[in-house]
Structure formats: structure tokens, C-alpha cells
Amino acid sequence: MDTYNVKLENVRLSFPSLFRPTKGPDGNSKEAYAATFIMDKTGNAKDIERLRKAIDEVVRVEAKGKRPGKVCLRDGAEKDLDGYGPGVMFLSARSAKRPHVVNRDLTPLTEDDGIPYAGCYVTCTVRLWYQDNQFGKRVNASLRTVQFVRKGEPFGEGEIDVTKELTALPDEDEGAI
């Protein structure tokens, strides 16, 4: 891999939009495929160090050494959400092109497979790049590949068991749709 491509191993997946593109967090940007990857500061220390070195290289070469105010690698303490907090770092990545999404054995996955999902563990590759345009200067990450590694506690509410929330109704000809 070249210096700008970075592989992150056994990281948690958050806010995945891997099979259908969505608008960005600002609601105004073009639709894209996206994901956020959460890294434990201790367990993923090597991944975080690789990212920092690659970001430094992008800044050195593309930004002529002038570090922009925003970079794609951020501290988890910035968010008060499942999986985030002071003990983690996170990286957000987007791409206009659909990323390769595969299972452990590299077979392609589809949305119907139900994996990967927010909260599971994945290995992924991203490509870092420097943005310098009317929208500002920053180091971004393009989403390239995502490989499902293992299950994890789903973020958010998780699956709903309809039988615990609703009661089956008897068949009725009159008024039934």
C-alpha cells in the first residue's frame, strides 16, 4: 500500500452507509457511501499511529507542511453516543464510489446479509487526501474496503421483537384490510 492508503484492523463500525449512498451530516453534500470507524486508544494504538503518520505525510506533501484545522481522525470524547468517549479515536470516511464490502473469507456481502452493521468489528482500508477548495482546507479519508471481522453489541436500539410489543389479532372479515 502507498503512504496515503491505511488499513485499520478490528475496529468498530459506526454510521454505516455501505450499500446505498446517503447525504453527508450537513445534509447539503452530495450523496456518498460512508462509515465511521472507532478505534480503542490502547487496543488499536498501532492503527492510530499509522493514521497519524499518514496524515502527517499528506500535510507535509500536499499542504506544504501547513496543518489544516480539520482532519478525519478525531477524539471520541467529542461525541456522546454509543461506542464513543474519551478512550477511543474515530475516523469518518466517505466515497462517491461504492466500497468493496466482504465477509471474513472475502466473499462479497449485500445489504440483505445483515452484516456489517453499526457496532460490529471490521477491518477496512481508507485513502487519505488533502482538500483545499471553497469548502475549506482539511485532511479527509476516502472509503475503499470493509471486511466483516466479528459480531459486536449493536449500537442504538437494536432489533425490535414485534411479539413483545404487539399482539396478534384474530382473523376478521369485517373491517379487515
mmCIF file of C-alpha atoms in Angstrom:
data_model
loop_
_atom_site.group_PDB
_atom_site.id
_atom_site.type_symbol
_atom_site.label_atom_id
_atom_site.label_comp_id
_atom_site.label_asym_id
_atom_site.label_seq_id
_atom_site.Cartn_x
_atom_site.Cartn_y
_atom_site.Cartn_z
ATOM 1 C CA MET A 1 0.000 0.000 0.000
ATOM 2 C CA ASP A 2 1.175 3.516 -0.652
ATOM 3 C CA THR A 3 1.624 6.038 2.151
ATOM 4 C CA TYR A 4 -1.853 7.557 1.787
ATOM 5 C CA ASN A 5 -3.670 4.196 1.972
ATOM 6 C CA VAL A 6 -4.184 2.959 5.518
ATOM 7 C CA LYS A 7 -5.515 -0.369 6.776
ATOM 8 C CA LEU A 8 -7.391 -0.366 10.093
ATOM 9 C CA GLU A 9 -7.816 -3.756 11.761
ATOM 10 C CA ASN A 10 -10.526 -4.960 14.116
ATOM 11 C CA VAL A 11 -12.215 -1.573 14.569
ATOM 12 C CA ARG A 12 -15.878 -0.891 15.390
ATOM 13 C CA LEU A 13 -18.188 0.237 12.648
ATOM 14 C CA SER A 14 -20.473 3.215 13.223
ATOM 15 C CA PHE A 15 -22.917 5.090 10.991
ATOM 16 C CA PRO A 16 -22.509 2.669 8.067
ATOM 17 C CA SER A 17 -23.913 3.570 4.681
ATOM 18 C CA LEU A 18 -22.099 0.874 2.734
ATOM 19 C CA PHE A 19 -24.729 -0.366 0.287
ATOM 20 C CA ARG A 20 -26.689 2.800 -0.501
ATOM 21 C CA PRO A 21 -25.302 6.332 -0.653
ATOM 22 C CA THR A 22 -26.665 8.982 1.715
ATOM 23 C CA LYS A 23 -26.285 12.732 2.194
ATOM 24 C CA GLY A 24 -23.492 13.935 4.449
ATOM 25 C CA PRO A 25 -24.011 15.063 8.044
ATOM 26 C CA ASP A 26 -24.615 18.643 6.888
ATOM 27 C CA GLY A 27 -27.494 17.446 4.658
ATOM 28 C CA ASN A 28 -26.181 19.509 1.758
ATOM 29 C CA SER A 29 -23.275 17.471 0.401
ATOM 30 C CA LYS A 30 -23.596 15.050 -2.490
ATOM 31 C CA GLU A 31 -24.773 11.538 -1.711
ATOM 32 C CA ALA A 32 -21.944 9.154 -0.904
ATOM 33 C CA TYR A 33 -21.160 5.838 0.732
ATOM 34 C CA ALA A 34 -19.820 6.380 4.225
ATOM 35 C CA ALA A 35 -18.757 4.882 7.530
ATOM 36 C CA THR A 36 -17.098 5.873 10.762
ATOM 37 C CA PHE A 37 -14.504 3.606 12.350
ATOM 38 C CA ILE A 38 -13.992 3.644 16.129
ATOM 39 C CA MET A 39 -10.566 2.684 17.482
ATOM 40 C CA ASP A 40 -9.733 1.909 21.092
ATOM 41 C CA LYS A 41 -6.764 4.097 22.087
ATOM 42 C CA THR A 42 -4.971 1.101 23.635
ATOM 43 C CA GLY A 43 -6.123 -1.870 21.552
ATOM 44 C CA ASN A 44 -5.854 -0.034 18.231
ATOM 45 C CA ALA A 45 -2.779 2.043 19.093
ATOM 46 C CA LYS A 46 -0.898 0.768 16.001
ATOM 47 C CA ASP A 47 -3.796 1.735 13.704
ATOM 48 C CA ILE A 48 -3.966 5.199 15.259
ATOM 49 C CA GLU A 49 -0.203 5.639 14.872
ATOM 50 C CA ARG A 50 -0.363 4.561 11.182
ATOM 51 C CA LEU A 51 -3.149 7.086 10.624
ATOM 52 C CA ARG A 52 -1.230 9.881 12.324
ATOM 53 C CA LYS A 53 1.875 9.175 10.239
ATOM 54 C CA ALA A 54 -0.162 9.095 7.023
ATOM 55 C CA ILE A 55 -1.947 12.341 7.961
ATOM 56 C CA ASP A 56 1.441 13.943 8.686
ATOM 57 C CA GLU A 57 2.670 12.820 5.254
ATOM 58 C CA VAL A 58 -0.412 14.247 3.495
ATOM 59 C CA VAL A 59 0.130 17.535 5.340
ATOM 60 C CA ARG A 60 3.869 17.562 4.526
ATOM 61 C CA VAL A 61 3.434 16.835 0.812
ATOM 62 C CA GLU A 62 0.011 18.162 -0.175
ATOM 63 C CA ALA A 63 -0.426 21.065 2.293
ATOM 64 C CA LYS A 64 3.248 22.115 2.126
ATOM 65 C CA GLY A 65 3.590 21.474 5.864
ATOM 66 C CA LYS A 66 0.710 23.746 6.941
ATOM 67 C CA ARG A 67 -1.584 21.635 9.124
ATOM 68 C CA PRO A 68 -5.272 22.379 8.438
ATOM 69 C CA GLY A 69 -7.696 22.908 11.297
ATOM 70 C CA LYS A 70 -9.679 19.789 10.492
ATOM 71 C CA VAL A 71 -8.550 16.207 9.957
ATOM 72 C CA CYS A 72 -10.535 12.983 9.592
ATOM 73 C CA LEU A 73 -9.073 11.438 12.779
ATOM 74 C CA ARG A 74 -10.773 12.791 15.892
ATOM 75 C CA ASP A 75 -11.048 12.095 19.613
ATOM 76 C CA GLY A 76 -14.040 10.022 20.751
ATOM 77 C CA ALA A 77 -14.663 12.407 23.654
ATOM 78 C CA GLU A 78 -16.203 14.784 21.071
ATOM 79 C CA LYS A 79 -19.308 12.584 20.798
ATOM 80 C CA ASP A 80 -21.763 11.430 23.430
ATOM 81 C CA LEU A 81 -23.005 8.337 21.572
ATOM 82 C CA ASP A 82 -22.820 4.532 21.895
ATOM 83 C CA GLY A 83 -19.231 3.390 21.367
ATOM 84 C CA TYR A 84 -17.659 6.847 21.619
ATOM 85 C CA GLY A 85 -15.963 8.500 24.599
ATOM 86 C CA PRO A 86 -12.566 9.517 25.964
ATOM 87 C CA GLY A 87 -10.986 6.071 25.465
ATOM 88 C CA VAL A 88 -11.384 5.985 21.672
ATOM 89 C CA MET A 89 -10.481 7.808 18.470
ATOM 90 C CA PHE A 90 -12.669 7.774 15.360
ATOM 91 C CA LEU A 91 -12.226 8.302 11.655
ATOM 92 C CA SER A 92 -15.005 9.199 9.224
ATOM 93 C CA ALA A 93 -14.658 8.198 5.582
ATOM 94 C CA ARG A 94 -16.828 8.798 2.507
ATOM 95 C CA SER A 95 -16.702 7.851 -1.153
ATOM 96 C CA ALA A 96 -18.783 8.551 -4.241
ATOM 97 C CA LYS A 97 -17.872 5.031 -5.390
ATOM 98 C CA ARG A 98 -19.372 2.037 -3.537
ATOM 99 C CA PRO A 99 -16.705 0.385 -1.367
ATOM 100 C CA HIS A 100 -15.917 -3.305 -1.583
ATOM 101 C CA VAL A 101 -17.781 -4.941 1.330
ATOM 102 C CA VAL A 102 -16.768 -8.527 2.065
ATOM 103 C CA ASN A 103 -17.117 -11.279 4.651
ATOM 104 C CA ARG A 104 -14.250 -12.874 6.576
ATOM 105 C CA ASP A 105 -13.495 -15.187 3.619
ATOM 106 C CA LEU A 106 -13.567 -12.227 1.153
ATOM 107 C CA THR A 107 -16.917 -13.211 -0.401
ATOM 108 C CA PRO A 108 -18.918 -10.100 -1.336
ATOM 109 C CA LEU A 109 -21.719 -9.062 1.030
ATOM 110 C CA THR A 110 -25.032 -7.403 0.235
ATOM 111 C CA GLU A 111 -27.402 -5.375 2.383
ATOM 112 C CA ASP A 112 -29.633 -8.473 2.741
ATOM 113 C CA ASP A 113 -26.836 -10.329 4.564
ATOM 114 C CA GLY A 114 -27.322 -8.118 7.628
ATOM 115 C CA ILE A 115 -23.589 -7.654 8.119
ATOM 116 C CA PRO A 116 -21.699 -5.482 8.618
ATOM 117 C CA TYR A 117 -23.816 -3.363 10.966
ATOM 118 C CA ALA A 118 -23.257 -0.492 13.404
ATOM 119 C CA GLY A 119 -21.426 -1.941 16.396
ATOM 120 C CA CYS A 120 -19.736 -4.921 14.730
ATOM 121 C CA TYR A 121 -15.980 -5.175 14.200
ATOM 122 C CA VAL A 122 -14.413 -4.739 10.774
ATOM 123 C CA THR A 123 -11.113 -4.340 9.003
ATOM 124 C CA CYS A 124 -11.114 -1.550 6.443
ATOM 125 C CA THR A 125 -8.912 0.443 4.123
ATOM 126 C CA VAL A 126 -9.120 4.178 3.556
ATOM 127 C CA ARG A 127 -7.169 6.599 1.388
ATOM 128 C CA LEU A 128 -6.240 9.960 2.884
ATOM 129 C CA TRP A 129 -6.350 13.100 0.774
ATOM 130 C CA TYR A 130 -5.976 16.838 1.163
ATOM 131 C CA GLN A 131 -8.890 19.170 0.452
ATOM 132 C CA ASP A 132 -8.197 22.805 -0.433
ATOM 133 C CA ASN A 133 -11.235 24.435 -2.029
ATOM 134 C CA GLN A 134 -14.153 26.794 -1.352
ATOM 135 C CA PHE A 135 -15.307 24.440 1.431
ATOM 136 C CA GLY A 136 -12.051 24.738 3.339
ATOM 137 C CA LYS A 137 -8.744 23.024 3.981
ATOM 138 C CA ARG A 138 -8.682 19.640 5.685
ATOM 139 C CA VAL A 139 -7.395 16.064 5.520
ATOM 140 C CA ASN A 140 -10.180 13.658 4.535
ATOM 141 C CA ALA A 141 -10.476 9.886 4.155
ATOM 142 C CA SER A 142 -11.986 8.047 1.182
ATOM 143 C CA LEU A 143 -13.669 4.742 1.964
ATOM 144 C CA ARG A 144 -12.168 1.846 -0.041
ATOM 145 C CA THR A 145 -12.935 -1.558 1.542
ATOM 146 C CA VAL A 146 -14.757 -3.013 4.538
ATOM 147 C CA GLN A 147 -14.355 -6.612 5.763
ATOM 148 C CA PHE A 148 -16.655 -8.037 8.438
ATOM 149 C CA VAL A 149 -14.486 -9.464 11.258
ATOM 150 C CA ARG A 150 -16.811 -10.346 14.130
ATOM 151 C CA LYS A 151 -20.049 -9.529 15.878
ATOM 152 C CA GLY A 152 -20.281 -6.746 18.428
ATOM 153 C CA GLU A 153 -23.050 -5.222 20.531
ATOM 154 C CA PRO A 154 -25.223 -3.282 18.045
ATOM 155 C CA PHE A 155 -25.293 0.468 18.549
ATOM 156 C CA GLY A 156 -28.624 2.105 19.242
ATOM 157 C CA GLU A 157 -31.822 0.289 19.974
ATOM 158 C CA GLY A 158 -31.006 -2.855 18.010
ATOM 159 C CA GLU A 159 -33.580 -5.256 16.595
ATOM 160 C CA ILE A 160 -37.185 -4.952 17.729
ATOM 161 C CA ASP A 161 -39.074 -8.108 18.754
ATOM 162 C CA VAL A 162 -42.562 -7.447 17.389
ATOM 163 C CA THR A 163 -44.073 -10.222 19.546
ATOM 164 C CA LYS A 164 -43.058 -8.319 22.695
ATOM 165 C CA GLU A 165 -44.632 -5.066 21.544
ATOM 166 C CA LEU A 166 -47.741 -6.127 19.643
ATOM 167 C CA THR A 167 -50.454 -8.760 19.975
ATOM 168 C CA ALA A 168 -51.678 -10.869 17.074
ATOM 169 C CA LEU A 169 -55.261 -10.037 16.087
ATOM 170 C CA PRO A 170 -57.861 -12.685 15.247
ATOM 171 C CA ASP A 171 -58.969 -13.020 11.640
ATOM 172 C CA GLU A 172 -61.978 -10.860 10.964
ATOM 173 C CA ASP A 173 -63.777 -10.371 7.672
ATOM 174 C CA GLU A 174 -65.488 -7.160 8.591
ATOM 175 C CA GLY A 175 -63.262 -4.140 8.585
ATOM 176 C CA ALA A 176 -60.061 -6.081 7.894
ATOM 177 C CA ILE A 177 -57.866 -4.759 5.151
#
